[in-house]
Amino acid sequence: VVHEKMLARLSEVIPGRLRFFGPLELSMLCSGLMKLRYHNEKLLRRIADEVPHRLPVLEPSHISQIGYAFSALGYKDQMLYVDIADDVMRRIEDFTNPVELVQVVKALAKAEVVIPGLWECLVEAATSQWEEIIKGDIPSVAVQYLTAVASIDGNLVARGHPSANTQDFASAMCTVLLEKGDRLDLSLAARAIGSLGKLHRYNEEVWSPLLENVMNNIDHLQPDQISQVSLGLASAGRGHPIATPLLAGLSARAITIVDDYDVWCAANTMQGFAGLDKRDVKLFGALAKHLAKNDKLLEDATPQDIFLYIMANLVISKISAFEGQALGMALGALSVEIEGLLRRRIEELGQETTYGIVEFDDDAEDAFDIADEPEEDPLEDLVVRDELLISNARRDGRATEAEQIIFPAACRRGERSDCAEQLAAVRKICDTIGQGIEAWFGRRTAENGPFILAGVEVPDCPSIGVVAHSDGDVIFHSVTDAILGSIGLRDIGQYYPDTDPEWKGQSSDKFLHDTLKRASDMGFRVVSVDVTLVLERPKVGKIMPAVVQGLRQAIGDHRASVNVKARTSEKLNAAGEGKSVEAHAV
């Protein structure tokens, strides 16, 4: 039994002594907090501040333990995960232990870290280890990898960047399951089914031992396992010969243990059965009554839990439309009761935005007619708001392949005040746009510096340099100028003049950082940056990922969408003659 007072006292003492913690102690501390499920935001933030400084001396085992612990504890600040991801990419060859690598993959997948080339790098490293996995006695690692890769694949597909690497790796893990799937315990079998469903992979030989395992142990299934299996069957395994009898068993087991269901499992079980076109009114009725009558489930509900409640409520409301069924009428009353619970909890959270992303595949929509749209929407402003919020959701990495934005019923009934305020805030961001253009000329001399783009020195161009007061980084200069313009300030030369010796020879990222601070002090942040380089030579395609990453790191906000592209000017003007490089930033 853990004494709460002791943990509270430790939380006060540890921050002042972190500097004495070695790599092993630091990783053990994080693992201990995870095992105790002790989420103290202040303590976690202090540890997270310490980790980036320690990364160069941390072993792969330490990094994997720390990253996995923070993700398991639900730590939200992505800067920690971005720092870990950068370090892992730099020394990926050191992660030779499958267990350590899979912990990193799971942590970064859960945190939805977006860095160019990250997931391809991780999948390639993991794929190289699959022969070791298949030879060893560790089929559980294959399932963990499969779970993580399913998350990776979903993130990549949602952003329009599907990767063949993830599917190749899934094939490798299926080979492991084919040889050793019959040795998995019930929990791992359920996770494997859910992950195979997310990857939309079906092979009867792979699925058979997994489904038979579940069928033979159906009386031992827990709510999370039932939801995983039903979702997996809905996505990929519905054609298996034992799918139908298994679903009947899942329904009976779920009703038996309905009191053990939490928000997440209830909503996902409903979604799985809906996707299978199983209008199991008895099961949905049991889950609906459980959700409505146990309002304590909402006391500690997170925003994501609330969105899942909304999703479940949609399903319940559709079932209540069944004509001539007394149960349907009862479910309709429960639906209203659940809505009341939701509204009270939302008010307690004081959320400014009460929307979320939920997944429904085509079959679920057909089964319950969830995607119905009125011929005329009296709240046209909400349509615009939806589009903007979806765009922001994608930018923040929260979009999924099949997505809907669900708003509280209050908004749909015309209570627009909150919506109008939120729309005004979004429009403020959309209206705050600036443009910056920079151009530099010169040859490499003793006085002229090298050719630098976003902090990256361009290789193989010994004759090309820049004539500039600073280091002449055209990307940083153009972005700085664009930010100044977007917040209503004057051009870059007014704040960092070439007549001021303070800026002579300075790295251009100093201008950018100073300008970002000005913007932050005025209440702004960078949402999106798009830079177009115009140059004839040298060719910069090979270093473009590093250039994008350099700009992303300089901006320092993982939420910002950053893009850099290059083009020629078809032999026109100085850039076309190879005498200059231009950067246009928006």
CSV table of N, CA and C in Angstrom, one decimal, residues 263-265 267 300-311 353-358:
chain,number,residue,atom,x,y,z
A,263,VAL,N,-15.5,4.3,-19.8
A,263,VAL,CA,-16.0,5.1,-20.9
A,263,VAL,C,-15.4,4.5,-22.2
A,264,TRP,N,-14.1,4.4,-22.2
A,264,TRP,CA,-13.4,4.1,-23.4
A,264,TRP,C,-13.9,2.7,-24.0
A,265,CYS,N,-13.9,1.7,-23.1
A,265,CYS,CA,-14.2,0.4,-23.5
A,265,CYS,C,-15.7,0.3,-24.0
A,267,ALA,N,-17.6,2.7,-25.3
A,267,ALA,CA,-17.8,3.4,-26.6
A,267,ALA,C,-17.1,2.6,-27.7
A,300,ASP,N,-14.0,11.9,-13.2
A,300,ASP,CA,-12.6,12.1,-13.5
A,300,ASP,C,-12.4,12.0,-15.0
A,301,ALA,N,-13.5,12.2,-15.8
A,301,ALA,CA,-13.4,12.0,-17.2
A,301,ALA,C,-12.5,13.0,-17.9
A,302,THR,N,-11.7,12.6,-18.8
A,302,THR,CA,-10.9,13.5,-19.6
A,302,THR,C,-11.7,14.0,-20.8
A,303,PRO,N,-11.3,15.1,-21.5
A,303,PRO,CA,-12.0,15.5,-22.7
A,303,PRO,C,-12.2,14.4,-23.7
A,304,GLN,N,-11.2,13.5,-23.9
A,304,GLN,CA,-11.3,12.4,-24.8
A,304,GLN,C,-12.4,11.4,-24.4
A,305,ASP,N,-12.5,11.2,-23.1
A,305,ASP,CA,-13.5,10.3,-22.5
A,305,ASP,C,-14.9,10.9,-22.9
A,306,ILE,N,-15.0,12.2,-22.7
A,306,ILE,CA,-16.3,12.9,-23.0
A,306,ILE,C,-16.7,12.7,-24.5
A,307,PHE,N,-15.7,12.8,-25.4
A,307,PHE,CA,-16.0,12.7,-26.8
A,307,PHE,C,-16.5,11.3,-27.1
A,308,LEU,N,-15.9,10.3,-26.3
A,308,LEU,CA,-16.3,8.9,-26.5
A,308,LEU,C,-17.7,8.7,-26.0
A,309,TYR,N,-18.1,9.4,-24.9
A,309,TYR,CA,-19.4,9.4,-24.4
A,309,TYR,C,-20.4,9.9,-25.5
A,310,ILE,N,-20.0,11.0,-26.1
A,310,ILE,CA,-20.8,11.6,-27.1
A,310,ILE,C,-21.0,10.6,-28.3
A,311,MET,N,-20.0,9.9,-28.6
A,311,MET,CA,-20.1,8.9,-29.7
A,311,MET,C,-21.0,7.8,-29.3
A,353,THR,N,-13.2,24.7,-25.9
A,353,THR,CA,-13.7,23.9,-27.1
A,353,THR,C,-14.1,22.6,-26.7
A,354,THR,N,-15.3,22.2,-27.0
A,354,THR,CA,-15.8,20.9,-26.6
A,354,THR,C,-16.1,20.1,-27.9
A,355,TYR,N,-15.0,19.8,-28.6
A,355,TYR,CA,-15.1,19.0,-29.8
A,355,TYR,C,-14.1,17.9,-29.7
A,356,GLY,N,-14.3,16.9,-30.5
A,356,GLY,CA,-13.3,15.8,-30.5
A,356,GLY,C,-13.4,15.0,-31.7
A,357,ILE,N,-12.4,14.1,-31.9
A,357,ILE,CA,-12.4,13.3,-33.1
A,357,ILE,C,-12.8,11.9,-32.8
A,358,VAL,N,-13.7,11.3,-33.5
A,358,VAL,CA,-14.1,9.9,-33.3
A,358,VAL,C,-14.1,9.3,-34.6
